[in-house]
Short mmCIF file of C-alpha atoms in Angstrom, two decimals:
data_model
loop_
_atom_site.label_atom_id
_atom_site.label_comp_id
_atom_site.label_asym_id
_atom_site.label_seq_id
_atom_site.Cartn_x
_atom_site.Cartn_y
_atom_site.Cartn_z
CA UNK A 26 38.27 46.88 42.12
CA UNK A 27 38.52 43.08 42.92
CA UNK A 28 34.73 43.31 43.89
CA UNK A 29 33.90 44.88 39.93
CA UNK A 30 35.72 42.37 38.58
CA UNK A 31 34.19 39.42 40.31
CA UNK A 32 30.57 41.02 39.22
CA UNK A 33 32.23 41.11 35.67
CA UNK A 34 32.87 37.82 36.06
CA UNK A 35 29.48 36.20 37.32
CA UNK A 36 27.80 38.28 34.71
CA UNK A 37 29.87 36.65 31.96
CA UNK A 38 29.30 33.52 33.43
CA UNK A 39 25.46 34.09 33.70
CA UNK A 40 25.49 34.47 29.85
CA UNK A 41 26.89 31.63 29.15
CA UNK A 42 24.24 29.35 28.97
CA UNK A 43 21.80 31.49 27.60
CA UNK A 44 24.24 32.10 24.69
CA UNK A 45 24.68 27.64 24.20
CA UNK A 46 21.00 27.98 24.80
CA UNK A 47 20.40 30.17 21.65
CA UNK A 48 23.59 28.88 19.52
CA UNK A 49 21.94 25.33 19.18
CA UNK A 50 18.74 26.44 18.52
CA UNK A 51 20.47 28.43 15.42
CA UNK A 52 22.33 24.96 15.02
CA UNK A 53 19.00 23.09 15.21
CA UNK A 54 17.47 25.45 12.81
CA UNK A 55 20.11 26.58 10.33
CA UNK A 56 21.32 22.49 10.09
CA UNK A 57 18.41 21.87 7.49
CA UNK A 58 19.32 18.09 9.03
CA UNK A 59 15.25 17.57 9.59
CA UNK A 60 14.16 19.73 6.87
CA UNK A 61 12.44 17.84 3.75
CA UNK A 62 12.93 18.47 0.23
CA UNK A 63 9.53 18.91 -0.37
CA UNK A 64 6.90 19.58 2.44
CA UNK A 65 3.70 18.93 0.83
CA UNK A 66 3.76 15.84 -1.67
CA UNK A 67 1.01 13.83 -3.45
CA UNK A 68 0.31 9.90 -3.05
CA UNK A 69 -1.79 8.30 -5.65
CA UNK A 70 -4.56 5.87 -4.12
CA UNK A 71 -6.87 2.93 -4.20
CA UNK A 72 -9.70 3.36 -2.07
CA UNK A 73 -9.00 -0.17 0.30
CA UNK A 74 -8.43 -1.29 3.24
CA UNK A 75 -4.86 -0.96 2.60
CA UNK A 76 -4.52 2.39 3.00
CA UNK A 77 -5.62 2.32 6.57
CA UNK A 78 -1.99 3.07 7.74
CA UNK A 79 -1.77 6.13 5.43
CA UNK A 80 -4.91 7.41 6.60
CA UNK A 81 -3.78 6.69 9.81
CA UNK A 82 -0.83 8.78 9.79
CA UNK A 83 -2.58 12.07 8.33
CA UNK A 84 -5.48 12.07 10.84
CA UNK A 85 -2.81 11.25 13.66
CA UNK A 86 -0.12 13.57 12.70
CA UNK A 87 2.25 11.42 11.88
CA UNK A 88 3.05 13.24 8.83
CA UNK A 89 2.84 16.18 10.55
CA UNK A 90 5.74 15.21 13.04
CA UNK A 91 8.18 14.25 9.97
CA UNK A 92 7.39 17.93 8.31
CA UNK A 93 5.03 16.32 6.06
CA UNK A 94 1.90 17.09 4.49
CA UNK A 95 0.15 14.37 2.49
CA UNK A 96 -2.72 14.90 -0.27
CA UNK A 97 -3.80 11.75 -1.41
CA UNK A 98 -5.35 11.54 -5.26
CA UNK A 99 -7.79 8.35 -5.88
CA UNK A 100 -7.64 6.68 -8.83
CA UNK A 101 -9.70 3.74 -10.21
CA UNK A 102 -7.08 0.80 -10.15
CA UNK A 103 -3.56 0.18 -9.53
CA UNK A 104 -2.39 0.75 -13.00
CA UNK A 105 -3.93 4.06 -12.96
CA UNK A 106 -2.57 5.35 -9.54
CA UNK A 107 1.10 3.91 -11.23
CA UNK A 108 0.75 6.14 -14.37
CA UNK A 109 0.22 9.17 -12.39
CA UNK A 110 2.93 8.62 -10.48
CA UNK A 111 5.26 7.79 -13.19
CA UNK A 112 3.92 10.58 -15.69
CA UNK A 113 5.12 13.38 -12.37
CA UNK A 114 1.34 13.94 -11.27
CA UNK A 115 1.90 12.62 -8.33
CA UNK A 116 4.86 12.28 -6.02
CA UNK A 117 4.67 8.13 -5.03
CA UNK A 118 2.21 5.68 -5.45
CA UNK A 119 -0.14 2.85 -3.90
CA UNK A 120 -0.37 -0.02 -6.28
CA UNK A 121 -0.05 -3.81 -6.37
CA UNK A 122 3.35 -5.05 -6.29
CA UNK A 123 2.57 -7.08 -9.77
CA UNK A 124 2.51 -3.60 -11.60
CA UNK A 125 5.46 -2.21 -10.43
CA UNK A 126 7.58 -5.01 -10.91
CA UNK A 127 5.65 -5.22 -14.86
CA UNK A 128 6.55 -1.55 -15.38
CA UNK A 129 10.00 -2.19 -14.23
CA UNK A 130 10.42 -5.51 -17.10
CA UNK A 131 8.95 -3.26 -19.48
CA UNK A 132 11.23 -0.77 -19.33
CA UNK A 133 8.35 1.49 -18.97
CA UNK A 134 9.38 3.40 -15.96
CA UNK A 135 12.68 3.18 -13.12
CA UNK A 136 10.24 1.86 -9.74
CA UNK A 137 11.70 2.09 -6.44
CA UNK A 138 9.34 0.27 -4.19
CA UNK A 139 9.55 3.05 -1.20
CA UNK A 140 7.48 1.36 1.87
CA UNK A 141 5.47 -1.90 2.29
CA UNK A 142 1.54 -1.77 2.44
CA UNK A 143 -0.58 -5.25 2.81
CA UNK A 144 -0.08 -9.08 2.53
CA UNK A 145 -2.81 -10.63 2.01
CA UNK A 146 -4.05 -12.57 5.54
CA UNK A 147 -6.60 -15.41 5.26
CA UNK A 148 -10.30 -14.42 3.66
CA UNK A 149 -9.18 -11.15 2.88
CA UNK A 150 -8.69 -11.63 -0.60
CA UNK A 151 -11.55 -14.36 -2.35
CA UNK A 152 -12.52 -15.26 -5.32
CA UNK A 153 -16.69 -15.09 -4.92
CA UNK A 154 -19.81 -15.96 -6.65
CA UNK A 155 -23.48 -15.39 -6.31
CA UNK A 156 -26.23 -18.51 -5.63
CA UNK A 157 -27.24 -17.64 -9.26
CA UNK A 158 -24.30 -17.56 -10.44
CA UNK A 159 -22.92 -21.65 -12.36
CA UNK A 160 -20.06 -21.25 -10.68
CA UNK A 161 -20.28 -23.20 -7.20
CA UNK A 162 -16.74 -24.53 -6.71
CA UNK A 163 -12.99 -23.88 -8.10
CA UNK A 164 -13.40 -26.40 -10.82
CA UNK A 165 -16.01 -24.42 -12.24
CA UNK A 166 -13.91 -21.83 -12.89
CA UNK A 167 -12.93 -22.69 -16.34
CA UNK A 168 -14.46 -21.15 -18.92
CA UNK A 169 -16.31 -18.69 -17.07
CA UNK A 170 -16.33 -14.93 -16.38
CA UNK A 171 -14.12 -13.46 -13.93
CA UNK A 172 -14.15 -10.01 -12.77
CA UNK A 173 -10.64 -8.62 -11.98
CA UNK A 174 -9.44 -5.30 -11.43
CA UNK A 175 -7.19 -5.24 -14.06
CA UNK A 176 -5.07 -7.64 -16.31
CA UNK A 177 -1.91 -8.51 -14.23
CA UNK A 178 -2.58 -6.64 -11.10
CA UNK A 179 -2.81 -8.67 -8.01
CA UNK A 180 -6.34 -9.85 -8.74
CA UNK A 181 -5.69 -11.56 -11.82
CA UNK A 182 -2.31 -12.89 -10.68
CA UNK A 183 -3.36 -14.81 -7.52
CA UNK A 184 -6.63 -16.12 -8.97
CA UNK A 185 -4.47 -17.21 -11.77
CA UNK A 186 -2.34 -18.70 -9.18
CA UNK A 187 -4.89 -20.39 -7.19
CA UNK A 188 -6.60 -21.89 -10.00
CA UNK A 189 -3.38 -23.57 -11.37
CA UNK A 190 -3.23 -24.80 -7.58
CA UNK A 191 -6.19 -26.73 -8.03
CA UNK A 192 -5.69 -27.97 -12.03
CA UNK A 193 -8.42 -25.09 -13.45
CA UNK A 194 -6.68 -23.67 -16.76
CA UNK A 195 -6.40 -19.94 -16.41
CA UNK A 196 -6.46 -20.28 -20.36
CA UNK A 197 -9.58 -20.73 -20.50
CA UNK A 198 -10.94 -18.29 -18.63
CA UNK A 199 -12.84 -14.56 -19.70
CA UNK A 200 -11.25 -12.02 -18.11
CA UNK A 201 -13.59 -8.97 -17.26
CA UNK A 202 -11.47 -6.02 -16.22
CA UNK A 203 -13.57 -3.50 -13.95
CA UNK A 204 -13.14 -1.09 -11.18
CA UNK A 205 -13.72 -3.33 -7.57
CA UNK A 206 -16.28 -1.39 -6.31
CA UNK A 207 -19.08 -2.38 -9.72
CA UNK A 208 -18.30 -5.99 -9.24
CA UNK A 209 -20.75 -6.92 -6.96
CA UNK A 210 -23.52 -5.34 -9.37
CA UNK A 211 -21.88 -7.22 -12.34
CA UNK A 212 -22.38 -10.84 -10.08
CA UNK A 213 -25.83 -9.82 -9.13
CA UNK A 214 -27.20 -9.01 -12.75
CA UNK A 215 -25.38 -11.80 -14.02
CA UNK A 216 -22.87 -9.88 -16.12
CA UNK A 217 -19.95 -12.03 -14.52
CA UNK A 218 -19.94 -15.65 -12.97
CA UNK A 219 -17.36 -15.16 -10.43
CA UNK A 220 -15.00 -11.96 -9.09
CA UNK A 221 -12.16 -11.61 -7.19
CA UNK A 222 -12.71 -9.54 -4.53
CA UNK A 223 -11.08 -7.95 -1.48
CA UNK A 224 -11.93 -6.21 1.49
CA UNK A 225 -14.04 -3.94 2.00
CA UNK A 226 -15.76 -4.83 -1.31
CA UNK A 227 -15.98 -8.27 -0.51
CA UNK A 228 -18.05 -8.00 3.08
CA UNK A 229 -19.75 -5.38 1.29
CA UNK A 230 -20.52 -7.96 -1.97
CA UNK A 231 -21.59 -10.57 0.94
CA UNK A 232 -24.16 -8.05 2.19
CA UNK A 233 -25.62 -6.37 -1.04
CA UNK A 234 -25.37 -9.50 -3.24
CA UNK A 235 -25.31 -12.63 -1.39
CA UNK A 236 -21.80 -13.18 -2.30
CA UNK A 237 -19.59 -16.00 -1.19
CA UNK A 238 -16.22 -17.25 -1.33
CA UNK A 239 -15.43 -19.72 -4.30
CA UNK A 240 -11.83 -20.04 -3.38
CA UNK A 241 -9.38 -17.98 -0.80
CA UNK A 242 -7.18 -16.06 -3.30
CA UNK A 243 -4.57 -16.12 -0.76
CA UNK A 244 -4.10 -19.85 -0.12
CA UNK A 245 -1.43 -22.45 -1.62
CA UNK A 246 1.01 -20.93 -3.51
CA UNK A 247 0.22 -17.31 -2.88
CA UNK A 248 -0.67 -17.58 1.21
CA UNK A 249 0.78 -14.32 2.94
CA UNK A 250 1.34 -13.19 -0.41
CA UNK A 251 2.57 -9.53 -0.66
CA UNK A 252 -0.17 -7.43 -1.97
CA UNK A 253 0.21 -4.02 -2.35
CA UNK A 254 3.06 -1.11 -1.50
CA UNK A 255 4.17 2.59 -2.21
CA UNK A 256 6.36 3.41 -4.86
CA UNK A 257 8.30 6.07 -6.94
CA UNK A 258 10.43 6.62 -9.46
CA UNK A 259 14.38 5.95 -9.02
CA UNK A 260 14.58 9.60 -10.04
CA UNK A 261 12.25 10.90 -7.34
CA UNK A 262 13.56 8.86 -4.54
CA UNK A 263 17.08 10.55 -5.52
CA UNK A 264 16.02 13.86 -5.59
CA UNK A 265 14.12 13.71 -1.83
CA UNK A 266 16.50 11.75 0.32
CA UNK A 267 14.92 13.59 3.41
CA UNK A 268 11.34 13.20 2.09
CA UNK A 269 11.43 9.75 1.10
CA UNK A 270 12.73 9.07 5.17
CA UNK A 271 10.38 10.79 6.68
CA UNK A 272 7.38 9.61 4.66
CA UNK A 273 8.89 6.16 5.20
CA UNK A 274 9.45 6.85 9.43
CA UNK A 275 5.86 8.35 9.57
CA UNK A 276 4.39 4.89 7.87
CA UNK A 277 6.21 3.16 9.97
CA UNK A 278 5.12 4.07 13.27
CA UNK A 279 1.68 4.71 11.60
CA UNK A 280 1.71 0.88 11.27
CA UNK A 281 2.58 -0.55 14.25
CA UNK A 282 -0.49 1.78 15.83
CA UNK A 283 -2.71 0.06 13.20
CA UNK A 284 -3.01 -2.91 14.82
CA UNK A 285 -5.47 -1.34 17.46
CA UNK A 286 -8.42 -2.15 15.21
CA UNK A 287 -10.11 0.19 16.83
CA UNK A 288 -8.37 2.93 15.15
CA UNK A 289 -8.78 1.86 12.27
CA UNK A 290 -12.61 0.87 11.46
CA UNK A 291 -13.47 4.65 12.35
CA UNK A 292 -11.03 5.82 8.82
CA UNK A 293 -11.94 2.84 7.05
CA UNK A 294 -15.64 4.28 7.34
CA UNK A 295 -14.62 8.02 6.91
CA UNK A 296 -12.26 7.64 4.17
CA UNK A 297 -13.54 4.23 2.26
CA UNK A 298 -17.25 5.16 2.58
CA UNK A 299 -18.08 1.88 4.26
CA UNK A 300 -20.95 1.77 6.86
CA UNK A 301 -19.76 0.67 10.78
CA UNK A 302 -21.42 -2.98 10.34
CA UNK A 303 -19.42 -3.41 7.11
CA UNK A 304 -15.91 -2.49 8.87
CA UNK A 305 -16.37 -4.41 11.98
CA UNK A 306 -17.21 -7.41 10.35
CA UNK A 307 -14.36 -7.16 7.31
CA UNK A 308 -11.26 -8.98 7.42
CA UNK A 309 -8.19 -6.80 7.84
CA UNK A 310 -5.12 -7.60 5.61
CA UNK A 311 -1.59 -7.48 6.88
CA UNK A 312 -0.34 -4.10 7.45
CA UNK A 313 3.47 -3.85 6.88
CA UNK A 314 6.35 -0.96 6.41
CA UNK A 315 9.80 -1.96 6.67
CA UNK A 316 10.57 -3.71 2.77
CA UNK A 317 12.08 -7.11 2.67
CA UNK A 318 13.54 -8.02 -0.38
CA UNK A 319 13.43 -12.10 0.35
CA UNK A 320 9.72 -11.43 0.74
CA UNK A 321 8.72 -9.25 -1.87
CA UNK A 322 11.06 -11.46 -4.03
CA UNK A 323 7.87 -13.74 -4.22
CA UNK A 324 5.80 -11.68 -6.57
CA UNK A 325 8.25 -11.38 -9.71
CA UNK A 326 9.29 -14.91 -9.47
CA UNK A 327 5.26 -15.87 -9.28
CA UNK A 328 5.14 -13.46 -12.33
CA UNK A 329 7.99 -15.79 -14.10
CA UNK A 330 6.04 -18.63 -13.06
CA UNK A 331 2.94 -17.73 -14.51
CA UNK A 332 4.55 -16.44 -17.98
CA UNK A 333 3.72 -12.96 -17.34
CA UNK A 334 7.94 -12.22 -17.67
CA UNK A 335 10.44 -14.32 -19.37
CA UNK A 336 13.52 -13.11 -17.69
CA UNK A 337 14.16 -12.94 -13.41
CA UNK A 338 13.35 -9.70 -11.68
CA UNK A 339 15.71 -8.78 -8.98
CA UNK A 340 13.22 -7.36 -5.88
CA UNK A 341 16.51 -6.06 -3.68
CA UNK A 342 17.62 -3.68 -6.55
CA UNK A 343 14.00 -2.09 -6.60
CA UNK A 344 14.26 -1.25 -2.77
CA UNK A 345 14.96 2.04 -1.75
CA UNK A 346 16.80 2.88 1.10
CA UNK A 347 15.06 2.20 4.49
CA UNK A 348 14.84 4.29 7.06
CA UNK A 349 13.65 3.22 10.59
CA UNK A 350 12.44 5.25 13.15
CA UNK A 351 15.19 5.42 14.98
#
């Protein structure tokens, strides 16, 4: 009798662990603590350099380890990739900073600025002519044509910027709004003096065009200026809690691997279309993630500087919560 129950006994105490075993995985499963709010989303795209850490984490699986999968939807400037993202096409958004903090003064749309892109590092973002071109120093900037991306984004801004730097009036300038990548036609046939231009286009404008720098657009007032970052609407960022983390913890370790250049040229040929010469000889930007609000706080108040808005943005209540990767 004593010997059945002591069987009884080891058996029950066999099970035990096997049932803790299978009670956390329910836990772990039924929790929904890792589960995302919406699996697959959409990030509307420039076609630079910048989005080496984004390309980064899809072809690595970073994404994949948050529960994520990432489309990506190109569009032809930063304004563009905003209204797609503000109009619900897409879920967040590359852009320049300049645009979202616009569309915020406006009223035009509630931005959350959701992870940190690019600053701009030295030569990666100049202002360039061509030997034809009668542009051959700063000065000669005034008056002339200059090929931006589009009006306010982060090419008209800093060459604005740098200009006032060095006395030009950006008054007197004509602005010739155009996607990047026909610039370095438009300086070759003559159709524009000078263009602001950053990487890849401007190695490739250097190559294809004779191109060379005028001016760094990243010097003076605007050196380590904060380019370009991901976005979404207040709204959005609401709604996905859980998404908006784990996009943000998958960029984040994304970016700290993306300073082994030598994972990056390979994307920035596959995804930007570059040839190998052209990436190994570009300048990278500054690849960042984690938002700091003293930081980006330099691109409205260059904004107020420049006239472009009347009133002070606040860049710490435009900062979604950040998430780390723990």
């Amino acid at each position: 009798m004593l010997q059945r129950a002591s069987t009884r006994r080891l058996a029950v105490l066999a099970l035990i662990p096997v049932l803790l075993l299978s009670g956390c995985s329910r836990l772990k499963g039924s929790s929904g603590a890792g589960a995302v709010e919406k699996p697959s989303i959409k990030v509307a795209i420039l076609t630079t350099v910048d989005l080496a850490p984004l390309w980064l984490a899809q072809e690595g699986g970073y994404f994949k380890a948050e529960g994520l999968e990432v489309q990506t939807d190109v569009g032809a400037s930063g304004q563009e990739t905003l209204s797609r993202m503000t109009s619900g096409q897409d879920d967040l958004a590359l852009s320049t900073y300049t645009l979202f903090f616009l569309a915020k003064s406006s009223g035009s749309a509630d931005i959350k600025l959701v992870t940190d892109g690019t600053s701009a590092s030295p030569r990666s973002n100049e202002v360039v002519t061509v030997p034809n071109s009668p542009v051959k120093t700063v000065d000669d900037l005034e008056g002339k044509r200059i090929a931006i991306s589009s009006k306010n984004a982060a090419s008209d801004v800093l060459t604005r910027s740098v200009m006032r730097d060095h006395g030009v009036d950006p008054g007197k300038v004509q602005w010739v709004p155009m996607p990047l990548p026909e610039m370095s036609a438009a300086l070759a046939q003559g159709r524009v003096d000078a263009a602001y231009q950053p990487e890849p286009f401007l190695t490739q404008a250097a190559r294809t065009a004779g191109a060379y720098p005028v001016i760094d657009a990243a010097s003076g007032s605007t050196q380590n200026f904060p380019l370009t970052g991901y976005a979404a609407t207040a709204k959005w960022v609401q709604d996905h809690p859980k998404t908006l983390a784990a996009f943000q913890r998958a960029m984040l370790n994304a970016t700290r691997a993306a300073v082994d250049r030598a994972r990056i040229e390979p994307l920035v040929v596959r995804n930007a279309r570059v040839d190998q010469d052209i990436a190994s000889l570009m300048v990278m930007p500054a690849f960042g993630s984690t938002l700091d609000a003293r930081r980006i706080q330099r691109v409205p108040d260059l904004l107020q500087q420049l006239g472009v808005v009347q009133t002070r943005i606040d860049a710490s209540s435009m900062i979604a919560p950040q998430t780390g990767s723990g």
